[in-house]
C-alpha cells in the first residue's frame, strides 16, 4: 500500500515545470542498418500550401528510427513522377527507396496529392496512391503518405497519423497551472483541452479516438471526467469521497474501468456509460488500481499489492477470478497492453530504480527497455512498434519513446518546462 501511495505522490510531484510549448523530437538511437530513403519535394504546380509535405514525411520516417533520409542538398534532381526518375543518380547516393509526388486543386476547395514509392535497387514502382484533404489538412496528408510508405516497406501499419495526449504544468506567481493537451504524434498542432490550477492525471483515449477520460482535482478531490475532443463538451462521471481514478475505456467504448475508494478501500469498478451503473469487481484489503482492458473486453489487467509488493494481476470480469502474472522484481505497475495481445509494457523495478520493461504474457519473459531513472506512464502505439513514457532529463520531465525491442529511441521534450502523463491514441477513424 505504501509503495502504491508513494507512486501516486511521485506522479504529482514530478509535474511542475517552468513553461509550456510544443514538443520537439530528437532521435537518440536508430536501427543499426536503417533503410535509406529519399523524399523528393512534392510538386505543387503553382499552388500555395502552408506546409512542406516532403519535409514532414522525412521527419516521420526518420523519427521511426528505421530509416535514414537522403538530404535534399545532395539530390541531383527533384522528380515528381516515376517517369522523371534516373535511377542511376539515386543509386550513386546510396538511396534504396524514393518517394515522389505532386499536388493539384480539386473541386470544393480540396486538394489531391498523388504519390509513388519507387524501389531504386529494383528500378520499379512499388505503389502509386492518392490522398485528399483541405487546405488546413496538409499535415494530415503528409502523415498519411508516411503511414503508407512505412507499411509498404516494414509490413507494419504506420502510426504517424495518430495523436498523443499529455499533461504540462507551469508555475505562475508561485502556483502551478496544469494543462491537458492533445497533439499529433510528432508533437505538432498542440491543442489545449483543459486548464486548471489543480492537478490533471491519467488521460485515456476512447476507442474511436474522439473522446478522452481523465482525472481532475478541480472539484477539490479527484474526479473522473470524459470530454469530447471535437466539441470540448465535458461530463463529470464520478463524485465520490476518496479516490476516483485510473479510467480505462473498454474496447467497445461502452464502459470505463476505474478505481474508487468510496467503500473504504481502492477497488476496481466498471461504469456502464449508458446506464451510469457502477459494478464492483474486486474485494480485497490491499490496493487494487490501474486497470487496463484486454482486447476481448472480458478480461482486465490491474496492479495490486495484495502479494506484498505491487504486481500485475489478471481479472475475469464475469467470474471475478484473479491470477497473478508478474513475479520478477519488487515493483511492477502501470500495465499497457500492446496490440498483439501478449506484450505488456509496464513500470518495473528490480532494486531502487524504476525502468520501463516489456513482459510477455505467454512466456513470462521480462525485458528492461530503458536505462534512465524514474521512468513511468508507459503507453503503446496502436501499431505496437513503439511505446512512449515519461521520464526525467536533468531536472525536467520529458516524454521519451522506445521500440519494444529497444533498438530505437527518441525523446520529446517541450521547448520549455515539463511534460508528463502521455497517452497514445488508437488509429484515427
XYZ file of C-alpha atoms in Angstrom:
429
model
C 0.000 0.000 0.000
C 2.787 2.417 0.905
C 4.538 1.770 -2.407
C 1.420 2.483 -4.440
C 0.629 5.641 -2.492
C 4.217 6.766 -2.904
C 3.958 6.175 -6.667
C 0.884 8.429 -6.826
C 2.780 11.099 -4.920
C 5.744 10.840 -7.286
C 3.465 11.420 -10.291
C 2.044 14.570 -8.730
C 5.373 15.919 -7.530
C 7.129 15.464 -10.861
C 4.601 17.532 -12.823
C 5.899 21.094 -12.136
C 7.685 22.963 -14.911
C 8.640 26.478 -15.857
C 6.728 26.937 -19.125
C 4.918 25.044 -21.859
C 5.178 24.832 -25.617
C 5.134 22.295 -28.423
C 7.189 19.140 -28.215
C 10.460 18.827 -30.116
C 11.576 15.338 -31.167
C 15.183 14.139 -31.100
C 16.063 10.619 -32.229
C 18.744 9.351 -29.835
C 19.132 5.815 -31.170
C 18.163 4.334 -34.506
C 18.316 0.957 -36.206
C 21.820 -0.352 -36.870
C 21.014 -0.806 -40.565
C 18.413 1.814 -41.462
C 16.733 1.799 -44.841
C 17.965 4.756 -46.884
C 15.046 6.634 -48.401
C 14.748 9.917 -50.302
C 11.644 12.086 -50.352
C 11.637 14.399 -53.336
C 9.881 17.742 -52.662
C 6.227 17.462 -53.610
C 5.479 19.342 -56.831
C 2.830 21.974 -56.047
C 2.070 23.030 -59.631
C 1.703 26.686 -58.686
C -0.332 26.031 -55.520
C 0.499 27.678 -52.231
C 0.182 25.423 -49.194
C 1.007 26.023 -45.549
C 3.304 23.043 -45.002
C 6.322 21.397 -46.629
C 4.797 17.957 -47.038
C 8.029 16.295 -48.108
C 9.855 17.555 -45.017
C 7.105 16.226 -42.739
C 7.329 12.797 -44.384
C 11.106 12.843 -43.964
C 10.768 13.712 -40.280
C 8.158 10.978 -39.726
C 10.280 8.265 -41.277
C 13.457 9.494 -39.579
C 11.694 9.512 -36.203
C 10.784 5.846 -36.575
C 14.499 5.055 -36.311
C 14.192 2.545 -39.142
C 15.044 4.994 -41.939
C 17.806 7.399 -42.850
C 16.701 10.089 -45.281
C 18.763 11.468 -48.141
C 19.291 15.230 -47.600
C 17.751 17.476 -50.227
C 21.047 19.258 -50.703
C 22.524 16.012 -52.037
C 19.721 15.345 -54.534
C 20.651 15.840 -58.168
C 17.013 16.366 -59.239
C 13.532 16.756 -57.764
C 11.314 14.392 -59.784
C 7.559 14.380 -59.156
C 6.623 11.203 -61.051
C 8.197 7.860 -61.828
C 8.828 8.710 -65.464
C 11.171 11.557 -64.457
C 13.450 9.385 -62.320
C 17.018 8.482 -63.357
C 17.677 5.538 -61.060
C 21.429 5.689 -61.571
C 21.592 9.124 -59.916
C 19.792 7.818 -56.810
C 21.896 4.666 -56.625
C 25.001 6.880 -56.552
C 23.602 8.452 -53.373
C 23.043 5.048 -51.798
C 19.282 5.547 -51.840
C 17.190 2.373 -51.619
C 13.716 3.893 -51.946
C 12.407 7.145 -53.384
C 9.108 8.934 -52.764
C 7.830 11.267 -55.492
C 4.542 13.112 -55.789
C 2.569 16.107 -56.939
C -0.460 18.053 -55.773
C -3.364 19.667 -57.557
C -6.521 21.516 -56.530
C -9.900 19.846 -56.978
C -13.496 20.974 -56.560
C -14.850 22.253 -53.249
C -11.602 23.751 -52.039
C -9.945 20.362 -51.687
C -6.501 19.155 -52.698
C -5.354 15.870 -54.201
C -1.880 14.500 -53.567
C -0.728 11.673 -55.823
C 2.490 9.971 -54.738
C 4.539 6.897 -55.557
C 7.101 4.750 -53.759
C 9.912 3.657 -56.046
C 12.352 0.828 -55.399
C 15.671 2.234 -56.589
C 17.546 -1.073 -56.467
C 14.915 -2.954 -58.468
C 14.099 0.121 -60.607
C 10.359 -0.338 -60.202
C 7.310 1.357 -58.718
C 6.138 -0.359 -55.516
C 2.831 1.506 -55.440
C 1.012 4.633 -56.585
C -1.537 6.167 -54.223
C -3.697 9.279 -53.814
C -4.780 11.098 -50.643
C -7.176 14.048 -50.437
C -7.817 16.838 -47.971
C -8.470 20.511 -47.383
C -6.036 23.396 -47.140
C -5.812 23.089 -43.348
C -5.099 19.356 -43.564
C -1.662 19.409 -45.187
C -0.021 17.791 -42.158
C -2.684 15.094 -42.210
C -1.918 14.365 -45.856
C 1.795 14.176 -45.081
C 1.241 11.722 -42.220
C -0.936 9.570 -44.484
C 1.907 9.436 -47.009
C 4.291 8.396 -44.226
C 1.895 5.709 -42.994
C 1.559 4.194 -46.463
C 5.305 4.225 -47.154
C 6.163 2.826 -43.722
C 3.702 -0.057 -44.070
C 4.856 -0.943 -47.576
C 8.500 -1.240 -46.515
C 8.171 -2.661 -42.982
C 4.899 -4.599 -43.204
C 3.670 -2.767 -40.085
C 0.868 -0.161 -40.231
C 2.210 3.347 -39.763
C 1.113 5.325 -36.693
C 2.164 8.793 -37.853
C -1.470 9.887 -38.228
C -2.248 9.154 -34.584
C -2.266 11.643 -31.706
C -0.967 11.864 -28.167
C -2.455 13.375 -25.021
C -0.237 14.625 -22.194
C -0.150 16.963 -19.215
C 2.079 20.002 -18.769
C 2.475 22.404 -15.853
C 3.613 25.988 -15.407
C 4.474 27.902 -12.261
C 2.624 31.239 -12.182
C 3.072 33.502 -9.158
C 4.263 30.582 -7.099
C 1.367 28.316 -8.069
C 1.069 25.666 -10.745
C -1.268 25.774 -13.715
C -1.900 22.362 -15.265
C -2.823 21.775 -18.880
C -4.217 18.750 -20.668
C -3.027 18.880 -24.273
C -3.586 16.856 -27.426
C -1.114 16.918 -30.322
C -0.096 15.000 -33.403
C 2.163 12.010 -32.716
C 5.115 14.203 -33.740
C 4.179 16.873 -31.175
C 2.862 19.375 -33.725
C -0.509 21.176 -33.614
C -0.776 21.126 -29.850
C -4.343 21.830 -28.711
C -5.370 22.773 -25.184
C -8.246 20.662 -23.858
C -8.313 21.737 -20.193
C -6.510 24.243 -17.995
C -6.734 24.073 -14.206
C -4.921 25.240 -11.065
C -5.400 21.693 -9.754
C -3.616 18.544 -10.989
C -4.796 16.613 -14.060
C -3.884 12.946 -14.408
C -4.380 9.684 -16.267
C -5.726 10.688 -19.704
C -7.262 7.719 -21.516
C -8.434 7.593 -25.135
C -11.806 6.265 -26.218
C -11.536 3.531 -28.886
C -12.895 5.927 -31.540
C -10.179 8.489 -30.635
C -12.863 11.181 -30.313
C -13.013 11.391 -26.520
C -10.722 11.407 -23.503
C -11.387 10.304 -19.957
C -9.113 11.706 -17.255
C -8.805 12.611 -13.590
C -9.072 16.229 -12.493
C -8.783 17.641 -8.969
C -10.704 20.816 -9.884
C -13.585 19.956 -7.528
C -11.249 19.771 -4.550
C -10.858 15.999 -4.775
C -10.062 13.595 -7.618
C -12.947 13.079 -10.041
C -13.205 11.291 -13.397
C -14.356 13.306 -16.409
C -14.974 12.487 -20.054
C -14.512 15.092 -22.781
C -15.370 15.219 -26.465
C -12.324 16.485 -28.362
C -14.336 17.996 -31.201
C -16.904 19.946 -29.182
C -14.918 20.256 -25.902
C -18.110 19.162 -24.074
C -17.280 17.677 -20.659
C -19.134 15.360 -18.304
C -18.182 14.560 -14.722
C -18.590 10.820 -14.197
C -17.704 10.388 -10.513
C -18.174 12.478 -7.390
C -17.435 10.014 -4.582
C -15.401 10.751 -1.495
C -11.878 9.392 -1.571
C -10.083 8.113 -4.645
C -11.675 8.377 -8.105
C -9.025 7.489 -10.636
C -7.324 5.480 -13.398
C -10.111 5.454 -16.028
C -9.728 2.958 -18.886
C -12.163 2.580 -21.801
C -13.445 -0.843 -22.724
C -12.656 -1.995 -26.291
C -16.252 -1.301 -27.392
C -16.273 2.164 -25.792
C -19.385 1.397 -23.741
C -17.757 1.060 -20.329
C -14.996 2.521 -18.205
C -12.911 0.544 -15.746
C -11.789 2.791 -12.907
C -10.643 2.840 -9.285
C -12.884 4.013 -6.443
C -12.338 4.005 -2.678
C -15.917 5.011 -1.834
C -16.396 1.786 0.133
C -13.259 2.304 2.189
C -10.519 0.737 0.064
C -9.294 1.311 -3.516
C -11.042 -1.289 -5.676
C -11.633 -1.871 -9.395
C -15.088 -0.924 -10.684
C -16.711 -0.847 -14.109
C -19.005 2.018 -15.091
C -21.637 1.402 -17.757
C -21.670 4.712 -19.623
C -25.257 4.293 -20.839
C -26.938 3.305 -17.574
C -24.422 5.097 -15.314
C -24.291 1.929 -13.200
C -21.157 1.053 -11.214
C -20.189 -2.598 -10.721
C -17.533 -3.532 -8.181
C -15.109 -6.194 -9.459
C -12.503 -6.626 -6.688
C -12.859 -7.127 -2.956
C -9.540 -7.161 -1.135
C -7.936 -5.305 1.751
C -4.969 -4.394 -0.482
C -4.902 -1.568 -3.041
C -6.209 -2.598 -6.468
C -5.594 0.043 -9.130
C -4.563 0.900 -12.723
C -6.960 -1.317 -14.701
C -6.466 -1.879 -18.408
C -8.654 -3.955 -20.727
C -7.592 -6.864 -22.836
C -8.905 -6.954 -26.383
C -11.640 -9.491 -25.634
C -13.428 -6.997 -23.370
C -13.876 -9.827 -20.857
C -10.575 -9.547 -19.010
C -8.832 -6.776 -17.086
C -5.217 -6.395 -16.055
C -4.548 -4.341 -12.948
C -1.948 -3.502 -10.308
C -2.273 -4.726 -6.742
C -0.031 -5.045 -3.696
C -2.064 -7.937 -2.315
C 1.048 -10.138 -2.578
C 3.175 -7.731 -0.528
C 4.565 -5.625 -3.388
C 2.862 -4.025 -6.413
C 2.436 -6.642 -9.133
C 0.255 -7.201 -12.223
C -2.838 -9.375 -11.943
C -5.440 -10.645 -14.415
C -9.156 -10.474 -13.634
C -12.031 -12.267 -15.347
C -14.825 -9.677 -15.377
C -17.623 -12.261 -15.343
C -16.323 -14.708 -12.735
C -14.077 -12.308 -10.759
C -11.337 -14.983 -10.896
C -7.929 -13.362 -10.293
C -4.456 -14.568 -11.281
C -1.055 -13.036 -10.507
C 1.063 -12.557 -13.647
C 4.364 -10.911 -12.614
C 6.872 -12.212 -10.075
C 10.256 -10.812 -11.118
C 11.217 -7.572 -9.356
C 9.808 -5.811 -6.300
C 7.566 -3.450 -8.287
C 5.540 -3.962 -11.466
C 2.792 -1.444 -12.246
C 1.047 0.774 -14.854
C 0.318 -2.015 -17.376
C -0.226 -1.006 -21.023
C -1.083 -3.776 -23.477
C 0.371 -3.885 -26.986
C -1.923 -4.661 -29.963
C -0.525 -8.200 -30.236
C -2.395 -9.038 -27.022
C 0.591 -10.710 -25.392
C 3.194 -7.965 -24.859
C 2.690 -5.805 -21.805
C 4.574 -2.552 -21.208
C 4.916 -1.697 -17.527
C 6.912 0.158 -14.893
C 9.413 -2.316 -13.440
C 11.833 -2.129 -10.536
C 14.421 -4.702 -9.538
C 16.089 -2.754 -6.724
C 15.759 1.026 -6.388
C 15.378 2.299 -9.952
C 12.172 2.444 -11.996
C 12.507 1.363 -15.636
C 10.077 0.652 -18.452
C 10.001 -3.035 -19.330
C 8.122 -5.381 -21.645
C 6.523 -8.518 -20.279
C 5.443 -11.453 -22.437
C 2.139 -12.757 -21.110
C 2.724 -16.194 -22.670
C 6.351 -16.876 -21.781
C 6.679 -14.685 -18.680
C 9.842 -13.092 -20.077
C 10.638 -9.617 -18.725
C 12.938 -7.278 -20.716
C 14.046 -3.864 -19.459
C 13.746 -1.337 -22.287
C 15.009 1.887 -20.703
C 18.127 2.914 -18.850
C 17.014 6.195 -17.304
C 15.653 6.726 -13.797
C 12.107 7.467 -12.620
C 10.541 6.193 -15.847
C 6.741 5.976 -15.652
C 3.403 6.016 -17.503
C 4.106 3.727 -20.492
C 1.649 3.850 -23.391
C 1.953 1.685 -26.511
C 1.424 2.945 -30.067
C -1.573 1.342 -31.831
C 0.750 -0.405 -34.306
C 2.828 -1.900 -31.490
C 6.101 -0.579 -32.894
C 6.901 1.958 -30.168
C 5.908 2.855 -26.640
C 6.001 6.307 -25.068
C 6.692 7.075 -21.420
C 7.513 9.909 -19.036
C 10.992 10.323 -17.622
C 13.448 12.918 -16.318
C 16.121 14.697 -18.342
C 18.209 16.688 -15.917
C 15.681 18.357 -13.630
C 12.922 18.430 -16.271
C 10.184 15.997 -17.072
C 10.137 14.873 -20.720
C 8.421 12.284 -22.847
C 10.517 9.583 -24.458
C 9.818 6.667 -26.775
C 11.458 3.300 -27.290
C 10.735 0.388 -29.616
C 9.608 -2.850 -27.995
C 12.945 -4.413 -28.975
C 14.805 -1.384 -27.516
C 16.531 -0.821 -30.864
C 15.073 2.640 -31.480
C 14.766 5.559 -29.039
C 13.757 9.213 -29.199
C 12.826 11.954 -26.759
C 10.094 14.589 -26.979
C 10.997 17.376 -24.579
C 8.963 20.562 -24.573
C 10.971 23.603 -25.605
C 10.433 24.815 -22.039
C 9.089 23.199 -18.900
C 7.890 19.711 -18.030
C 5.534 17.281 -19.702
C 4.087 14.088 -18.180
C 1.282 11.501 -18.346
C 1.396 10.514 -22.049
C -1.409 8.567 -23.702
C -1.112 7.356 -27.304
C -4.349 7.399 -29.282
C -5.843 4.489 -31.230
C -5.759 4.703 -35.013
C -7.943 7.605 -36.160
C -11.103 6.610 -37.995
